[in-house]
Short mmCIF file of C-alpha atoms and ligand atoms in Angstrom, two decimals:
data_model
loop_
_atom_site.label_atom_id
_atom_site.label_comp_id
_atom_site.label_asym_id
_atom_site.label_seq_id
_atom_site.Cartn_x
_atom_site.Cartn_y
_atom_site.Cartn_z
CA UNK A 1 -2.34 124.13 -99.74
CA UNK A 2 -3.50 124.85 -96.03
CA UNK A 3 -5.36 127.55 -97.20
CA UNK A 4 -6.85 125.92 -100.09
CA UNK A 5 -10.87 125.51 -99.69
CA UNK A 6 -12.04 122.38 -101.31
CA UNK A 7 -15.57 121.86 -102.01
CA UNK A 8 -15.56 118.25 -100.49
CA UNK A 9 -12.01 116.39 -99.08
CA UNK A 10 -10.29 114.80 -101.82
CA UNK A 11 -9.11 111.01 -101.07
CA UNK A 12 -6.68 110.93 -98.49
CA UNK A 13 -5.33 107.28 -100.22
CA UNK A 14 -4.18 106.38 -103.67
CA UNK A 15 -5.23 102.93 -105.30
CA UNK A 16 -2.88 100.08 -105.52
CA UNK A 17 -5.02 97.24 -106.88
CA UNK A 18 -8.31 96.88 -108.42
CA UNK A 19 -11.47 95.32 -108.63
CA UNK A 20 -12.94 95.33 -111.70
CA UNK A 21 -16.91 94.82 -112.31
CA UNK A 22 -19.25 95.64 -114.51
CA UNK A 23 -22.76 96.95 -115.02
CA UNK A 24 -25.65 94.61 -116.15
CA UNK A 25 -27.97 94.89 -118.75
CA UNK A 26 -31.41 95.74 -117.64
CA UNK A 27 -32.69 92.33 -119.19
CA UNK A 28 -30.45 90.80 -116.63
CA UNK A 29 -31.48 93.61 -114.14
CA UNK A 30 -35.23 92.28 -114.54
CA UNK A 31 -34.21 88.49 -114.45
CA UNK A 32 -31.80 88.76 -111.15
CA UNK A 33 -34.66 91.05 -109.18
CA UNK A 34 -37.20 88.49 -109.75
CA UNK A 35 -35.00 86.09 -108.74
CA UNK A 36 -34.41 87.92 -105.47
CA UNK A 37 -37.60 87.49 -104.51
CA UNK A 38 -37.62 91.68 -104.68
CA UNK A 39 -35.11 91.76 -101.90
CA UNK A 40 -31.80 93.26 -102.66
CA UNK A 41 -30.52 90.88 -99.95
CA UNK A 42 -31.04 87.94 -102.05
CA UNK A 43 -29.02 89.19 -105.12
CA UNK A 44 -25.92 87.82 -106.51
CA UNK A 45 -23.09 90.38 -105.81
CA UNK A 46 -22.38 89.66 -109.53
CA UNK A 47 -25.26 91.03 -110.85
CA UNK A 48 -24.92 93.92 -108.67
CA UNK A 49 -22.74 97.28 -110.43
CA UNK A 50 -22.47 99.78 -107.04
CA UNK A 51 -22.95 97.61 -103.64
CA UNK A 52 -24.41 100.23 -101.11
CA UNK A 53 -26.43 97.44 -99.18
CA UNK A 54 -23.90 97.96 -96.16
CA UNK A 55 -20.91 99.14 -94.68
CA UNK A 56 -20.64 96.44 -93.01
CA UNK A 57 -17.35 94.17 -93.85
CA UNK A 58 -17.13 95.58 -97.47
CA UNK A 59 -15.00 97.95 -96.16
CA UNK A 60 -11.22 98.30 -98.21
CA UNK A 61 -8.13 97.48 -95.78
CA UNK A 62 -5.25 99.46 -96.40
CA UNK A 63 -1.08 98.17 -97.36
CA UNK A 64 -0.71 98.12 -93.25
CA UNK A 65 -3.74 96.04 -92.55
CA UNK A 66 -3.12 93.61 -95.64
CA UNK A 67 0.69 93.19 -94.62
CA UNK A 68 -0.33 92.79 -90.56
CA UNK A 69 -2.59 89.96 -92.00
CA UNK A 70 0.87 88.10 -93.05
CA UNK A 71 2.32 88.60 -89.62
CA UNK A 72 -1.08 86.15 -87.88
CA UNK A 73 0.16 84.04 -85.28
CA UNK A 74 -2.36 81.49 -85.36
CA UNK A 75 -1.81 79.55 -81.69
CA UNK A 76 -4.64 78.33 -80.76
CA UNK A 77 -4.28 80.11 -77.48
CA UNK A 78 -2.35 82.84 -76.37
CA UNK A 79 -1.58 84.53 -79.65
CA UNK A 80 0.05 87.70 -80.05
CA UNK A 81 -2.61 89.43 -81.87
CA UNK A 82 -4.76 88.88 -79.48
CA UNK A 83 -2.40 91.25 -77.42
CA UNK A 84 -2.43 93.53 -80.05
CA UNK A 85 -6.03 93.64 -80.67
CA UNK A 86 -6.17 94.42 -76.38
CA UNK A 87 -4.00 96.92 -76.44
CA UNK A 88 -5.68 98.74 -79.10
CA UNK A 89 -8.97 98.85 -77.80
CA UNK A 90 -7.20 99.78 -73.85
CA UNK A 91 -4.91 102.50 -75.19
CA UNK A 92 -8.26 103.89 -77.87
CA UNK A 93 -11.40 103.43 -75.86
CA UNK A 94 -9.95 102.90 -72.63
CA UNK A 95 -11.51 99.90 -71.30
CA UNK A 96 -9.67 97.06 -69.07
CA UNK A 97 -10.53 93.64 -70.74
CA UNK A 98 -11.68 92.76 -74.31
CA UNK A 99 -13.14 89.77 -75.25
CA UNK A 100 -13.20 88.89 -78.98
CA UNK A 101 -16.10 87.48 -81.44
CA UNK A 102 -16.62 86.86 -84.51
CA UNK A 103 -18.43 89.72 -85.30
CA UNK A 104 -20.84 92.52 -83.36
CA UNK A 105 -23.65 89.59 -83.03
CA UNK A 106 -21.48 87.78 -81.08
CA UNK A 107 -20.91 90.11 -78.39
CA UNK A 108 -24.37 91.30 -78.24
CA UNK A 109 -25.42 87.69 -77.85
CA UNK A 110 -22.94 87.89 -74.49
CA UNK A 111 -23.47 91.13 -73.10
CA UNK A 112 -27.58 90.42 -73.21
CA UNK A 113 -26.58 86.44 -71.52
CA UNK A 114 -24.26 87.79 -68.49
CA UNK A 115 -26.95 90.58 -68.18
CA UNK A 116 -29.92 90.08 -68.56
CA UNK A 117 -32.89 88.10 -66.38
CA UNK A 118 -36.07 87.45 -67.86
CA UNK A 119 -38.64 90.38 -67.36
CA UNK A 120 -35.87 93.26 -67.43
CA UNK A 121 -36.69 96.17 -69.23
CA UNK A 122 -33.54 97.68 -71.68
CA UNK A 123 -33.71 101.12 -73.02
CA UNK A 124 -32.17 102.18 -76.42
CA UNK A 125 -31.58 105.41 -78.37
CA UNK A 126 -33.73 103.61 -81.11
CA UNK A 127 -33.55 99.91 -81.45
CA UNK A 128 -30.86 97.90 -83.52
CA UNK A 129 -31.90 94.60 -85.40
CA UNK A 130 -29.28 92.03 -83.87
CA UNK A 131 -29.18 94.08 -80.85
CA UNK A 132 -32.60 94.24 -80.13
CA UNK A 133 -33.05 90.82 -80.95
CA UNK A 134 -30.34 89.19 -78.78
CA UNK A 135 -31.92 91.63 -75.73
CA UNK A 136 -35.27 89.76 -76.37
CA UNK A 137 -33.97 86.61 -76.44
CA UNK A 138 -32.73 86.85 -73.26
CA UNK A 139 -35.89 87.88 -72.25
CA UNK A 140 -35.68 91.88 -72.01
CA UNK A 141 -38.26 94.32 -73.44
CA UNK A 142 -36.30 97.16 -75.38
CA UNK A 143 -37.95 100.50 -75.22
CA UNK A 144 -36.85 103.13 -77.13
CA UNK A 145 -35.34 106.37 -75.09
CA UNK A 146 -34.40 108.13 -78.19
CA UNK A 147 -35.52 112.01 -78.38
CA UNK A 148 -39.14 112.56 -80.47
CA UNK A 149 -36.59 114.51 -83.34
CA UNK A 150 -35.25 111.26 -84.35
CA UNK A 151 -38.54 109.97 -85.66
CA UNK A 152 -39.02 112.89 -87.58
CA UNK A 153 -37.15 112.26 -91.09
CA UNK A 154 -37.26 116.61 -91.76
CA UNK A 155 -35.98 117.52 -88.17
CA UNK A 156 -32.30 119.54 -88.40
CA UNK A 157 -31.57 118.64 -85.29
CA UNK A 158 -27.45 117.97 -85.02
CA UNK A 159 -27.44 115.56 -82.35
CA UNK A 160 -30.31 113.35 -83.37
CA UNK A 161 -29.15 109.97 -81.94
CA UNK A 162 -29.27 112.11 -78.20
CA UNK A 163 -31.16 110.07 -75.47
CA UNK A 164 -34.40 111.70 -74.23
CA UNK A 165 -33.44 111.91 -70.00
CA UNK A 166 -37.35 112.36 -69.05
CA UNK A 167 -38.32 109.17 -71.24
CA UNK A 168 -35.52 107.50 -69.76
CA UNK A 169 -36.60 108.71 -65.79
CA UNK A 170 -39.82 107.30 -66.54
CA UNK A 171 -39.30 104.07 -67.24
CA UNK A 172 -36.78 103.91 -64.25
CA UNK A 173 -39.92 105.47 -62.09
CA UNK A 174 -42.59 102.39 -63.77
CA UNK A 175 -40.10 99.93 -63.68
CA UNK A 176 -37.58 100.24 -60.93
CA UNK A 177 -33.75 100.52 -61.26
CA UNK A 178 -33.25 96.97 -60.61
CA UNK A 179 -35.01 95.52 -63.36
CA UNK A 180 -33.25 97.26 -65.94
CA UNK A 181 -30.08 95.98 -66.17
CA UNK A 182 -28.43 98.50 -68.47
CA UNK A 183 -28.72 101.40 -70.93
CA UNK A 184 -27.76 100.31 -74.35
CA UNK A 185 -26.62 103.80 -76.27
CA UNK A 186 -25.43 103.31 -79.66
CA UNK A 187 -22.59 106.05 -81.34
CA UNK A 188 -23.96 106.82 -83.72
CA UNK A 189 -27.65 105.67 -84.48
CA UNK A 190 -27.91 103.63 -87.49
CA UNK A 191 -31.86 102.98 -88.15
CA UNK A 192 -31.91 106.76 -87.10
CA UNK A 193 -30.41 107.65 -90.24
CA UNK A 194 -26.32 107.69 -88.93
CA UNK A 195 -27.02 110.33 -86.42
CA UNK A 196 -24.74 110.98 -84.00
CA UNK A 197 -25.28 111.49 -79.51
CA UNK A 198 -23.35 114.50 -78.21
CA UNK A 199 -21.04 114.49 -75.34
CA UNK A 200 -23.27 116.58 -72.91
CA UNK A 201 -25.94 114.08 -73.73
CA UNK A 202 -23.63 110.94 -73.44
CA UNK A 203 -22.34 112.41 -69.62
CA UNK A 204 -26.15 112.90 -68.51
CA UNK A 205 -26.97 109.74 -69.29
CA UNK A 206 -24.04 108.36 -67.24
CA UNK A 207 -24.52 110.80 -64.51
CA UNK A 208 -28.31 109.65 -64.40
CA UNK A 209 -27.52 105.75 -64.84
CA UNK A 210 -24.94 106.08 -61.80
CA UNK A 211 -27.43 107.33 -59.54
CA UNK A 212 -29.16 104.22 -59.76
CA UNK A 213 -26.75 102.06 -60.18
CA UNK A 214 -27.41 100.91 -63.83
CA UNK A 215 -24.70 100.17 -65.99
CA UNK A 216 -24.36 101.93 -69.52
CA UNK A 217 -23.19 100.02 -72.21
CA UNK A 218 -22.19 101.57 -75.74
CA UNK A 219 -22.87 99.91 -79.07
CA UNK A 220 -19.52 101.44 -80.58
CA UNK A 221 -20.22 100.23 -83.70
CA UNK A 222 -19.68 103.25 -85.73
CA UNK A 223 -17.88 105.42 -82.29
CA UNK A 224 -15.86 107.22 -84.50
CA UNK A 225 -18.08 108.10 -86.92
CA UNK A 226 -20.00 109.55 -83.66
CA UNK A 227 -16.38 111.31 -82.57
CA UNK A 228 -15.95 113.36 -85.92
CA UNK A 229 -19.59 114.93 -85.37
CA UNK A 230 -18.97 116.25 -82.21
CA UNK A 231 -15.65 118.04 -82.99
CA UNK A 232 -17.66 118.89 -86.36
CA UNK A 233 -20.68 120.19 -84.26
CA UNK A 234 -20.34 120.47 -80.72
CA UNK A 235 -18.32 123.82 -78.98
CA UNK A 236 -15.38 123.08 -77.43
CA UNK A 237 -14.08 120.01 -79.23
CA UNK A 238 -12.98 121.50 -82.51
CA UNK A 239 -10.12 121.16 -81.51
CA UNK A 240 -9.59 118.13 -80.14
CA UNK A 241 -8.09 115.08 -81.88
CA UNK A 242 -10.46 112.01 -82.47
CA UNK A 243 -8.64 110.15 -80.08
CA UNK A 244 -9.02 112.07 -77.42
CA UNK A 245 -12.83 112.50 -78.27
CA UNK A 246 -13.12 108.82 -78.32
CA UNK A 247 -11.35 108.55 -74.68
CA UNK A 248 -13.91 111.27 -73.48
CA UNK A 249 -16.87 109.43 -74.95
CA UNK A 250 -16.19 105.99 -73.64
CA UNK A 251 -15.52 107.34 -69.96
CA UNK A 252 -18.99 107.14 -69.85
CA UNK A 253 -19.75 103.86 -70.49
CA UNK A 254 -18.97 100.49 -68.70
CA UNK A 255 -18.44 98.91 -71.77
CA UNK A 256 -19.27 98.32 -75.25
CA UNK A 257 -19.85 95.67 -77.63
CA UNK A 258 -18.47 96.95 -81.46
CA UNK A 259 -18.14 95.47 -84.89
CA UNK A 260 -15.18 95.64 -86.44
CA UNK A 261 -16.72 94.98 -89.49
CA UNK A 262 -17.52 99.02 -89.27
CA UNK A 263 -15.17 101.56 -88.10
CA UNK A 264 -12.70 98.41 -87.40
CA UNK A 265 -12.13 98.90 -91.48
CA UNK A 266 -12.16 95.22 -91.45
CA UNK A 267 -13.77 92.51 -93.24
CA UNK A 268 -15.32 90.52 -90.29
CA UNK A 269 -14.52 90.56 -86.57
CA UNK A 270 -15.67 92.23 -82.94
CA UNK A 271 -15.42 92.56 -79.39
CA UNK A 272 -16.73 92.85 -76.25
CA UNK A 273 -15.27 95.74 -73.84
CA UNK A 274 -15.95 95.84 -70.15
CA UNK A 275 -14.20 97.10 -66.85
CA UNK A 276 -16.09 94.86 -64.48
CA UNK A 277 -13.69 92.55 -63.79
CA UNK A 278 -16.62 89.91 -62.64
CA UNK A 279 -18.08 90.24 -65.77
CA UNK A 280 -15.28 89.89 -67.68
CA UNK A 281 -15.30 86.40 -65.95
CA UNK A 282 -18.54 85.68 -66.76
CA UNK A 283 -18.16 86.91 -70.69
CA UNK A 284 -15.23 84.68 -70.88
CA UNK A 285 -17.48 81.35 -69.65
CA UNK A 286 -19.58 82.12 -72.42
CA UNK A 287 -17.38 82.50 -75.36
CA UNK A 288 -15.77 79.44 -74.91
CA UNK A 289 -19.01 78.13 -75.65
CA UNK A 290 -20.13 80.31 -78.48
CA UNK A 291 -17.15 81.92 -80.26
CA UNK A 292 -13.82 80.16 -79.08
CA UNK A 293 -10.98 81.00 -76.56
CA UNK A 294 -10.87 83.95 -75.03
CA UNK A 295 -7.76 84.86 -76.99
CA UNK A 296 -9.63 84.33 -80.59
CA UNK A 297 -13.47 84.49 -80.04
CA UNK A 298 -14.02 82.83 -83.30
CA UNK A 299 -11.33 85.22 -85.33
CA UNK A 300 -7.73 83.98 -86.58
CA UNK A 301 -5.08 85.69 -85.43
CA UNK A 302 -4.16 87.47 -88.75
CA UNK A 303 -8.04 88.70 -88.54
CA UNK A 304 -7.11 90.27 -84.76
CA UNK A 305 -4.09 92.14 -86.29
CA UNK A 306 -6.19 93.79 -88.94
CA UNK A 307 -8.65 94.84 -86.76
CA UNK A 308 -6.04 96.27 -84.04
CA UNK A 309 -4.59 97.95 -87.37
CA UNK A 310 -7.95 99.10 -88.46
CA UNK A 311 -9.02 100.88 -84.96
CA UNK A 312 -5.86 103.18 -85.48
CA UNK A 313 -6.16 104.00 -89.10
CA UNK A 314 -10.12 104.24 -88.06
CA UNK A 315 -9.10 106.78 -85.27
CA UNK A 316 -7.57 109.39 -87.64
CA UNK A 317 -9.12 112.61 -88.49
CA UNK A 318 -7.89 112.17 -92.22
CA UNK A 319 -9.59 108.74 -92.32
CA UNK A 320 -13.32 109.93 -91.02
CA UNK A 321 -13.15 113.13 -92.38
CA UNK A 322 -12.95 112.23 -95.90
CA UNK A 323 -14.87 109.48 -95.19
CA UNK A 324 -18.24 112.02 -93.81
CA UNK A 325 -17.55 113.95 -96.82
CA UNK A 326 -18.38 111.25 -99.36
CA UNK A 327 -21.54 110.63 -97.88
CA UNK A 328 -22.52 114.86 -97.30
CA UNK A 329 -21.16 114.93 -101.21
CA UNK A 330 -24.02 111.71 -101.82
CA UNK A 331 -26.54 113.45 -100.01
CA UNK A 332 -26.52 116.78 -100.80
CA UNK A 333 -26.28 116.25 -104.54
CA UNK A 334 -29.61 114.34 -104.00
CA UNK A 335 -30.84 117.15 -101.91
CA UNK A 336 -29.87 119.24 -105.19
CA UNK A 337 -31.69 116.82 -107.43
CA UNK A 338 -35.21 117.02 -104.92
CA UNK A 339 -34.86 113.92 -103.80
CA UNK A 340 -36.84 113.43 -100.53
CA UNK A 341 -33.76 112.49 -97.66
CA UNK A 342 -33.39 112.42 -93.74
CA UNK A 343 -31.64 115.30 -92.60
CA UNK A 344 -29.21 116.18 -91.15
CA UNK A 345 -27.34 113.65 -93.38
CA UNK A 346 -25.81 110.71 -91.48
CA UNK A 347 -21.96 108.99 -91.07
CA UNK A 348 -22.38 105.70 -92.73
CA UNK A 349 -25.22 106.38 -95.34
CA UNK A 350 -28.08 108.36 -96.97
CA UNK A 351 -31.52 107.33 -96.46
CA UNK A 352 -33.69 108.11 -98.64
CA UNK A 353 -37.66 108.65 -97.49
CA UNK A 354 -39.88 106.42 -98.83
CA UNK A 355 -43.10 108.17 -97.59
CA UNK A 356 -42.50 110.87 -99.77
CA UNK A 357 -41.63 108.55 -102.86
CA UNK A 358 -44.44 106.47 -102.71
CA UNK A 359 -47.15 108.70 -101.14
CA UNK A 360 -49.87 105.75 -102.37
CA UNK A 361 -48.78 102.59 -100.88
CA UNK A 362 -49.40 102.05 -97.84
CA UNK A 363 -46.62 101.07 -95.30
CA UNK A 364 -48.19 97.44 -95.31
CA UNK A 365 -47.46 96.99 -98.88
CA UNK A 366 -43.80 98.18 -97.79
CA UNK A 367 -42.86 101.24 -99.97
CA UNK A 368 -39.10 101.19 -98.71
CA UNK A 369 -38.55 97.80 -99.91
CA UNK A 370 -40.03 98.35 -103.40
CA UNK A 371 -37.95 101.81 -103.62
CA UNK A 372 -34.85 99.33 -103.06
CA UNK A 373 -35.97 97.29 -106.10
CA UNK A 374 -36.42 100.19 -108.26
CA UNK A 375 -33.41 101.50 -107.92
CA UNK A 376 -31.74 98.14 -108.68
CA UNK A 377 -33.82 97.89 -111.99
CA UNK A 378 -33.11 100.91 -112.97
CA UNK A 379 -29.02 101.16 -112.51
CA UNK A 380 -27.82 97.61 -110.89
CA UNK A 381 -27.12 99.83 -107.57
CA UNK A 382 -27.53 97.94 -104.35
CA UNK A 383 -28.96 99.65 -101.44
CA UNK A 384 -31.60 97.85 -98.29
CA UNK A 385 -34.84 98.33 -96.64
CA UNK A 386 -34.84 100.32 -92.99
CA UNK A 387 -38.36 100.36 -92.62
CA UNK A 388 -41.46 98.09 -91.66
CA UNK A 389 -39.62 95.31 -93.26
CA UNK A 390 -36.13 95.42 -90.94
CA UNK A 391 -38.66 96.24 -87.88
CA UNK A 392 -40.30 92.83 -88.18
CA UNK A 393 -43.56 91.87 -85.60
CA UNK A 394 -44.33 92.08 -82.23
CA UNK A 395 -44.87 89.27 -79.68
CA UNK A 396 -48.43 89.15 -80.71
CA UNK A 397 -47.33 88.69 -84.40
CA UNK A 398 -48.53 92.45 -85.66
CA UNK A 399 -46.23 94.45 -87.49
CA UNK A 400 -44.31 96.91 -85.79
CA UNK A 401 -45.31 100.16 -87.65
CA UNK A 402 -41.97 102.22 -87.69
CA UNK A 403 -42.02 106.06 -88.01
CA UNK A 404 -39.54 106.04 -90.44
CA UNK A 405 -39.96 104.06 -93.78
CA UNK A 406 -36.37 104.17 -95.35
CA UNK A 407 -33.73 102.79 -97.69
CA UNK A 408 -30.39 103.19 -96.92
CA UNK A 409 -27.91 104.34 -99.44
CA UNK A 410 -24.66 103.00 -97.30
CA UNK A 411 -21.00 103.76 -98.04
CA UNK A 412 -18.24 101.19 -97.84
CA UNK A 413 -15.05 103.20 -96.18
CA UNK A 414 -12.41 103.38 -98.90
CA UNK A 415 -14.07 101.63 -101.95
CA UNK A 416 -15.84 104.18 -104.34
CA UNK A 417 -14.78 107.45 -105.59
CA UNK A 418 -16.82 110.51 -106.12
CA UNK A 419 -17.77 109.60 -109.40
CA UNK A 420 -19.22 106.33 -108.79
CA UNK A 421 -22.25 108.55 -106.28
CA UNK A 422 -22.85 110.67 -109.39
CA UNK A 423 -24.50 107.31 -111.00
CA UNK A 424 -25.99 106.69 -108.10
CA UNK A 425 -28.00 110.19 -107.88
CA UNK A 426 -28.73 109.96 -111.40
CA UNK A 427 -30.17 106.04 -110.72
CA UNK A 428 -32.13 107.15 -107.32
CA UNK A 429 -33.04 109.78 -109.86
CA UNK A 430 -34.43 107.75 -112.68
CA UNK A 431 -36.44 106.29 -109.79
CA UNK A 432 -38.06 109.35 -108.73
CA UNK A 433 -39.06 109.71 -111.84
CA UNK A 434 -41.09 106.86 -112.46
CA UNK A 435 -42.25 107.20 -109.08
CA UNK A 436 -46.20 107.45 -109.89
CA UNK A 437 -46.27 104.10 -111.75
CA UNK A 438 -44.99 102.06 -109.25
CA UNK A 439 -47.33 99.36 -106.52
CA UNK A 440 -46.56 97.91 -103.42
CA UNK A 441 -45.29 94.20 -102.87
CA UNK A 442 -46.95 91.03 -100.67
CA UNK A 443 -45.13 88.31 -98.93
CA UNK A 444 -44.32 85.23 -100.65
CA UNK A 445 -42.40 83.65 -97.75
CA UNK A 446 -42.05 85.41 -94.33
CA UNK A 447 -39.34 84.25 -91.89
CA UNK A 448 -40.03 84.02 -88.29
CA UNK A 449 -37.30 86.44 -87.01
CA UNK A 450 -34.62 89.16 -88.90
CA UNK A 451 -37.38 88.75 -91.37
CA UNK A 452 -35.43 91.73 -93.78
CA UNK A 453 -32.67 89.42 -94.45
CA UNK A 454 -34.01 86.58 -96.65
CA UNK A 455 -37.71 87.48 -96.94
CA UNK A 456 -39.69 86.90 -100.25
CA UNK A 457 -42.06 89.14 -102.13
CA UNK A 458 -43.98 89.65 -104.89
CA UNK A 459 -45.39 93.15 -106.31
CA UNK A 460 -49.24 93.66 -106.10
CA UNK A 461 -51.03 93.88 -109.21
C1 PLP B 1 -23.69 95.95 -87.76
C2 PLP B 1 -24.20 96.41 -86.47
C3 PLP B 1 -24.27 95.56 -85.38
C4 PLP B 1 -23.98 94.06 -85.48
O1 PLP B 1 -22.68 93.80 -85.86
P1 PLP B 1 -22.32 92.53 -86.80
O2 PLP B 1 -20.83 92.62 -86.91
O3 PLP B 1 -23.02 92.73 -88.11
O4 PLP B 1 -22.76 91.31 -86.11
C5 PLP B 1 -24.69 96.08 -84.18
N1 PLP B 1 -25.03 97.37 -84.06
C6 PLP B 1 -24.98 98.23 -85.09
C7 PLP B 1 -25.36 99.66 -84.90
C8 PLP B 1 -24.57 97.78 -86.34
O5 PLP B 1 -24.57 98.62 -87.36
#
């Protein structure tokens, strides 16, 4: 069957046990949205049919990672998955200590404490919620080194998540080397649309961060969704395996915070990475304080095993393959239908453009968050806001105006078939449809910070 040309990669699993579930009525459609305040992140899983809100923890674990979960040693110190877990993460990403947490968050919060001093500047390839928000916490300013393409929703470009070196120069040149304490990079870009950074771009950043002696840190989150692009897409790694990709890639970086929760294929967990060994010492003070021991971080032991389990199954070319195929198959039968997406189409998700849905409301009567309501009524599918809404407001209290006004359509790995994103298109499709009769929403309650996540609106009349 070598030869045999498929038009997208069949499973590379078979199902052992299932879930069952159900779709509701559109009585209880209406009910459950209002209800929710119009944000999908407020509904009852139950009255949800298709979950694409995240990949993040609903991911399926496989007969290895469900049987390493009976095999937890659950010491309070010293455990043995904990030496697992280490040895995965040294012999994948190459990286001398790990420290766990309980999820991405948690290392984030620890990287920006050990790092950062009040008045540092840290530039991103595009910002990430928690990750912005722990960097401002500490008392950074993020600033976005991410190249022009990546704010442009029609741009082809194949390495959109690529860090722009003369944006990043200058603020080195306004700000001085020493008051930016590292380069956050994340592989790949989420609120970019899943786009990956090549490994030219990845080295020059290093190359340019060593001259001045500023550290580069990785948000792996999705690092081997980021891997599979670049043998897909960049000359002279077709033919490399994903693991060695991943080795390559994370030579340039001096560590890495990552949620499991992702391309772990777990359902919670995460880690910091460093090689710093004074560092180390100082991430280990703090996560005493906010996670647990350094040999649990705020996971159980049987949690540890399934993540080291996860980062191998994560690191095969079978696994991610398939796994970019679902969402291309999502995206370009959308693209088929006219629906208005960001190209090129991401690793974790399609995003669908809300600009071009709603053409008449205006971004402050958030279009992307009423698109993610519509298509709920319309079908019971799940999907989120990435838009003004997720961007939140500025220290003056003004809304940050994002370029891109999105929802994301995101793909748990190993939980739906091809036939479950065939609904889907047809519900974003019913959608489109309908589009001209649809208003914008107001605020009914507005949360001081990660305002997406339990905000409360109601549509304008
Ligand atoms: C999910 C995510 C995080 C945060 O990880 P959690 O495990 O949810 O705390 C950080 N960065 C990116 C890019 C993510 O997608």
């Amino acid at each position: 069957m070598d030869s045999y040309k498929y038009k997208y990669r069949p499973e590379p699993y078979r199902i052992k046990m299932v879930e069952p579930m159900r779709i509701p009525t559109r009585e209880q459609r209406e009910e459950a949205i209002k209800r929710a305040g119009y944000n999908t992140f407020l509904l009852n899983s139950e009255d949800v049919y298709i979950d694409l809100l995240t990949d993040s923890g609903t991911n399926a674990m496989s007969d290895n990672q469900w049987a390493g979960l009976m095999l937890g040693d659950e010491a309070y110190a010293g455990s043995k998955n904990f030496k697992h877990l280490e040895e995965a993460v040294r012999d994948l990403y190459g990286f001398k200590y790990v420290v766990p947490t309980h999820q991405g968050r948690g290392a984030e919060n620890i990287l920006s404490k050990i790092m950062i001093k009040p008045g540092d500047y840290v530039p991103g390839n595009m910002y990430f919620t928690t990750t912005r928000a722990h960097q401002e916490l500490a008392g950074a300013t993020f600033r976005d080194v991410i190249i022009d393409e990546a704010h442009d929703p029609e741009n082809e470009h194949p390495f959109k998540g690529n860090v722009d070196l003369a944006k990043l120069q200058a603020l080195i040149d306004e700000v001085g080397p020493e008051r930016i304490p590292y380069i956050s990079l994340a592989v790949t870009v989420n609120m970019a649309g899943g786009q990956p950074v090549s490994m030219a771009n990845l080295k020059a950043v290093y190359e340019l961060a060593q001259k001045y002696g500023i550290k580069v840190m990785f948000d792996a989150t999705r690092c081997v969704e980021n891997a599979c692009f670049i043998k897909h897409r960049e000359p002279g790694y077709e033919n490399k395996t994903i693991r060695e990709i991943l080795r390559e890639m994370f030579s340039y970086a001096d560590g890495c915070t990552m949620s499991g929760k992702k391309d772990g294929i777990v359902n919670i967990g995460g880690f910091l990475a460093l090689n710093d060994q004074e560092l180390y010492q100082k991430a280990t003070a703090l996560v005493v304080v906010y996670e647990g021991m350094p040999s649990y971080g705020g996971m159980s032991g049987r949690d540890m095993e399934a993540l080291a389990r996860g980062l191998y199954e994560a690191a095969d070319y079978d696994f991610v393959a398939h796994r970019l195929d679902q969402v291309r198959y999502l995206g370009e039968k959308l693209l088929e239908a006219g629906i208005p997406i960001v190209k090129p189409i991401g690793g974790h998700a399609v995003f669908l453009d809300a600009r071009r849905f709603y053409p008449h409301i205006p971004q402050d009567e958030f279009p992307a968050q009423m698109l993610a309501a519509q298509i709920y009524l319309e079908s019971g599918v799940r999907t989120m806001e990435r838009g003004i809404i997720s961007a939140g407001r500025d220290a003056q209290g003004n809304h940050y105006y994002p370029k891109l006004e999105l929802v994301r359509l995101t793909i748990p790995r190993r939980v739906y078939t091809y036939a479950h994103f065939d609904y889907v298109v047809d519900a974003v499709q019913a959608a489109w449809n309908n589009r001209q009769n649809v208003k914008g929403l107001r605020f009914v309650y507005e949360p001081p910070v990660l305002r997406f996540f339990t905000a409360r609106f109601e549509p304008i009349q």
